[in-house]
Amino acid sequence: MEMPLPDPAVLAQKPRLVERLLQVLPPEAVIHDEMETRAYECDALTAYRCPPLVAVLPSSTAEVAAVLKICHDMGVPVVPRGSGTSLAGGALPTADSVILGVARMNDVLETDYENRVIRVQTGRTNLSVTGAVEEEDFFYAPDPSSQLACAIAGNIGMNSGGAHCLKYGVTTNNLMGVTMVLMDGTVVELGGAHLDPGGLDLLGVICGSEGQLGVVTEATLRILHKPEGARPVLMGFDSNEVAGECVSDIIRAGVLPVAIEFMDRPVIRATEAFAGAGYPDCEALLIVEVEGSEAEIAEQLGLILEIARRHNPVELRESTSAEESARIWLGRKSAFGAMGQINDYMCLDGTIPVSQLPYVLRRIGEMSQQYGLGVGNVFHAGDGNMHPLILFDANKPGDLELCEAFGADVLKLCVEVGGCLTGEHGVGIEKRDLMVDQFAPDDLDIQMAVKDVFDPQWLLNPAKVFPLAASLGRRAG
Amino acid sequence: MEMPLPDPAVLAQKPRLVERLLQVLPPEAVIHDEMETRAYECDALTAYRCPPLVAVLPSSTAEVAAVLKICHDMGVPVVPRGSGTSLAGGALPTADSVILGVARMNDVLETDYENRVIRVQTGRTNLSVTGAVEEEDFFYAPDPSSQLACAIAGNIGMNSGGAHCLKYGVTTNNLMGVTMVLMDGTVVELGGAHLDPGGLDLLGVICGSEGQLGVVTEATLRILHKPEGARPVLMGFDSNEVAGECVSDIIRAGVLPVAIEFMDRPVIRATEAFAGAGYPDCEALLIVEVEGSEAEIAEQLGLILEIARRHNPVELRESTSAEESARIWLGRKSAFGAMGQINDYMCLDGTIPVSQLPYVLRRIGEMSQQYGLGVGNVFHAGDGNMHPLILFDANKPGDLELCEAFGADVLKLCVEVGGCLTGEHGVGIEKRDLMVDQFAPDDLDIQMAVKDVFDPQWLLNPAKVFPLAASLGRRAG
């Protein structure tokens, strides 16, 4: 993946930049030693690395505003960073940029159970938002796999989802307001603990904007009351197609499980060898989970099992205890780790109409043959959010490039069948050059014109989201 | 409400404009006779009227693009119009504008039950979207009171809600994609039948943008499976405060009814005299409705009734039949008509945190004394979306202005307690000058900068949403 050359004029300003940053931040919040900046050289897309010029760790909105104002004055690009768990290179620095990490901003600012909202600083981790309200039996719904580590800032940047977003929606459906600092240091408030206000609703365009428009420092989030109980059922089928049809039929029937997870044979085998969850040896597995009171669970599962039986499952295992439920989920939750034991992998993230699942799975299998690279599928089937894991050997010259080409073909296929390039990981650097496959030139132009409004000099999170040539051209003005 | 003077240069162009419009539309789709254009002189905010220069009724995206291109070339403002049911003056013309009505664009383009979406032309009425899918037991959730007449175009423009949006969300939560024509005639596609795509999610900013950014001609909407059943319960209380506390406690308990409707004594009395629904004579009534299977209904209602009993209701009537359910809803559905029998009224639309209901209701009562104008409250209490109806006499000089001042004070109060100026009716002309009470200058500036991107000459739906002085200044450039 090509990265732009650093701006030598910016590099030359480093001493003056550090001096100015130290005027607004305490010394421990300004990291400029070359060895220490290496800690910020990549996120979870580790194939790409580049240490930043400086990293800063402000602890308030006012400090963020002061940092951005300095960078804006000096023409220094800024890369906002949550916890660095992006799988799309969303927090990858350039050599001439300041990494702005929000990790020290993790306070709960307000908890309001009557209006079902919590307000937090955005460096707070996803899981610890739920942690702050679970004593009162509430929770925050979006649950990315990385929820123990990932920050709300990154969740908002990427519009993150998770296994349970089939029922509860992704971040945008659970975000009610933000405090955001623009590149010039202006602080704006968008949304709040109420329905959409009048005027243009900019909150929706902020959510998922991947740090292109500003740095979100505080967020008002919807919290929900915990359901009384939940129960998963494990279903095995002897083909991906049949499993895909079963998913379609469940959705079609109008019953809404909280999760429908899909695993194909390569993932089932790797997972079983790694975690020993007791999965059957079959072509495709579904985990379907429902929530509610005992009566609601029984009713929903009754309907779901009836649909599953029509597809001749080779296994149909309804959990009968908390231990069994944990065991059913154990395999799914170990799947990424298990695949990592086999080889390096690249985790894709495309979304398709649910009805296209059987076709797309078959085409991915054919491409796997063609490219000579193995692939495993483990994903949120209920909303068509696929995560093919392409296996490659990082030490074998050319393998990464082959893997990238395979990945690009899969994502183009997603767009072709009426889906899109990303479900919850964002575009980052990974998919920026595929944006032309998703969007017509007019569609992209208008997105970039909106970026112009918020960040006229294109200093925020450079060289991402938009095709590289376009964003470099825009930056040059 | 002050309206800008028409641009004489535009008025002088009328013959040439009509001639050019007739080149791209059939004669019956171009209304330019002065008597006939009167049909478009107002929407449901009938206190303000102004016939447009011309009205056009295109029947396809291509025709809309052709019309906009002509108006753009000639510098003629355009006011998009759905069915003209706006309560905020959203479709009020200026004397120098072309009204672009989408009423003839009402086809269903695609129905896809497997992916739970329908694609329609936006002139289609809200209720007839459900009509197109109910044979298969599906429905479209947002249900404005005007759903028999109002168009999807207007629903998208105003981000409309309805009684059932507590559970199902407002339009933005049920809108998946649009085809939109920009002022210069460019056609763009935003979103689709999948999760948010990468890049900037402009769909959220389009929804609720009140025709400021473009004309939405086609929409992909989420459809849902109809619940098995629904049952309302009627609750009477001897004070607004206690009814408000009961609403808070239901929300706080985490149970999610599909609707919690509130009526105060003036509305109860007017409604009872008008419709004879058998409501008790008390200070405040709630209608709480739950949905689901028999078991789910029983369980939710059990919890809700237990909460209600703790507030010593003077009435607690659970429906036992379809007839009784209809009777419970009859009063609520007749409330606006009933109030209209008493006097002219202005229907406000503000949103507040649910916990502030008792305080805000008390303050509205005090203001009513102060202004000497009666007021009735009937609204969606579950999400804090209030609709105070201020009674006035249109034939009494000064009464409308007094009513406007009272309304402005109520809306400022909503903002003060942490709410916002509008829940579902939009800003229109009605609330444009209150926007400065909701938004800081920086917040408004960035909204207007986004408008600049889509409509640099400020030709679309002029003199609305933003404070009049600001939008006139912007238009002048």
PDB file of C-alpha atoms in Angstrom, chain A residues 10 17 20-21 56 61-80 96-100 179-188 206 211-217 450-462 475, chain B residues 442 446:
ATOM      1  CA  VAL A  10       6.842  19.707   8.260  1.00  0.00           C
ATOM      2  CA  LEU A  17       6.375  21.874  17.128  1.00  0.00           C
ATOM      3  CA  ARG A  20       4.811  24.585  21.273  1.00  0.00           C
ATOM      4  CA  LEU A  21       3.065  21.335  22.245  1.00  0.00           C
ATOM      5  CA  VAL A  56       0.406  13.454  22.079  1.00  0.00           C
ATOM      6  CA  THR A  61     -11.333  18.729  25.181  1.00  0.00           C
ATOM      7  CA  ALA A  62      -9.475  21.971  25.890  1.00  0.00           C
ATOM      8  CA  GLU A  63      -6.106  20.234  25.488  1.00  0.00           C
ATOM      9  CA  VAL A  64      -7.242  18.602  22.250  1.00  0.00           C
ATOM     10  CA  ALA A  65      -8.327  22.025  20.968  1.00  0.00           C
ATOM     11  CA  ALA A  66      -4.950  23.527  21.908  1.00  0.00           C
ATOM     12  CA  VAL A  67      -3.053  20.741  20.107  1.00  0.00           C
ATOM     13  CA  LEU A  68      -5.164  21.022  16.957  1.00  0.00           C
ATOM     14  CA  LYS A  69      -4.808  24.779  16.892  1.00  0.00           C
ATOM     15  CA  ILE A  70      -1.012  24.481  16.976  1.00  0.00           C
ATOM     16  CA  CYS A  71      -0.959  21.807  14.251  1.00  0.00           C
ATOM     17  CA  HIS A  72      -3.382  23.864  12.164  1.00  0.00           C
ATOM     18  CA  ASP A  73      -1.185  26.967  12.510  1.00  0.00           C
ATOM     19  CA  MET A  74       1.921  25.021  11.517  1.00  0.00           C
ATOM     20  CA  GLY A  75       0.312  22.932   8.738  1.00  0.00           C
ATOM     21  CA  VAL A  76       1.058  19.636  10.503  1.00  0.00           C
ATOM     22  CA  PRO A  77      -1.203  16.642   9.701  1.00  0.00           C
ATOM     23  CA  VAL A  78      -2.939  14.957  12.655  1.00  0.00           C
ATOM     24  CA  VAL A  79      -3.930  11.298  12.968  1.00  0.00           C
ATOM     25  CA  PRO A  80      -6.551  10.720  15.693  1.00  0.00           C
ATOM     26  CA  ASP A  96       5.076  13.889   9.128  1.00  0.00           C
ATOM     27  CA  SER A  97       2.011  13.616  11.373  1.00  0.00           C
ATOM     28  CA  VAL A  98       1.132  14.061  15.010  1.00  0.00           C
ATOM     29  CA  ILE A  99      -0.684  11.064  16.473  1.00  0.00           C
ATOM     30  CA  LEU A 100      -3.381  12.351  18.809  1.00  0.00           C
ATOM     31  CA  THR A 179     -18.425  17.150  21.409  1.00  0.00           C
ATOM     32  CA  MET A 180     -15.996  17.472  18.537  1.00  0.00           C
ATOM     33  CA  VAL A 181     -12.930  19.623  17.960  1.00  0.00           C
ATOM     34  CA  LEU A 182     -12.384  20.860  14.400  1.00  0.00           C
ATOM     35  CA  MET A 183      -8.907  21.020  12.876  1.00  0.00           C
ATOM     36  CA  ASP A 184      -8.643  24.760  13.650  1.00  0.00           C
ATOM     37  CA  GLY A 185      -9.403  24.188  17.343  1.00  0.00           C
ATOM     38  CA  THR A 186     -13.083  25.200  17.233  1.00  0.00           C
ATOM     39  CA  VAL A 187     -15.224  23.087  19.573  1.00  0.00           C
ATOM     40  CA  VAL A 188     -18.688  22.107  18.296  1.00  0.00           C
ATOM     41  CA  ILE A 206     -19.554  12.393  11.893  1.00  0.00           C
ATOM     42  CA  GLY A 211     -11.286  11.024  11.804  1.00  0.00           C
ATOM     43  CA  GLN A 212     -11.625  13.015   8.580  1.00  0.00           C
ATOM     44  CA  LEU A 213     -13.824  15.761  10.001  1.00  0.00           C
ATOM     45  CA  GLY A 214     -12.666  16.384  13.561  1.00  0.00           C
ATOM     46  CA  VAL A 215     -11.616  14.772  16.848  1.00  0.00           C
ATOM     47  CA  VAL A 216     -14.566  13.555  18.916  1.00  0.00           C
ATOM     48  CA  THR A 217     -13.698  14.036  22.594  1.00  0.00           C
ATOM     49  CA  VAL A 450     -18.062  18.004   2.787  1.00  0.00           C
ATOM     50  CA  LYS A 451     -14.576  17.119   4.020  1.00  0.00           C
ATOM     51  CA  ASP A 452     -13.426  20.509   2.608  1.00  0.00           C
ATOM     52  CA  VAL A 453     -15.903  22.257   4.910  1.00  0.00           C
ATOM     53  CA  PHE A 454     -14.549  20.657   8.075  1.00  0.00           C
ATOM     54  CA  ASP A 455     -10.880  20.430   7.153  1.00  0.00           C
ATOM     55  CA  PRO A 456     -10.110  22.745   4.211  1.00  0.00           C
ATOM     56  CA  GLN A 457      -6.380  21.952   4.236  1.00  0.00           C
ATOM     57  CA  TRP A 458      -6.918  18.188   4.446  1.00  0.00           C
ATOM     58  CA  LEU A 459      -4.685  17.862   7.510  1.00  0.00           C
ATOM     59  CA  LEU A 460      -6.842  15.337   9.394  1.00  0.00           C
ATOM     60  CA  ASN A 461      -6.015  11.616   9.088  1.00  0.00           C
ATOM     61  CA  PRO A 462      -4.257  12.043   5.749  1.00  0.00           C
ATOM     62  CA  ARG A 475      -4.440  18.643   0.076  1.00  0.00           C
TER      63      ARG A 475
ATOM     64  CA  ASP B 442     -19.974  27.872  15.136  1.00  0.00           C
ATOM     65  CA  ILE B 446     -20.764  24.558   9.855  1.00  0.00           C
TER      66      ILE B 446
END
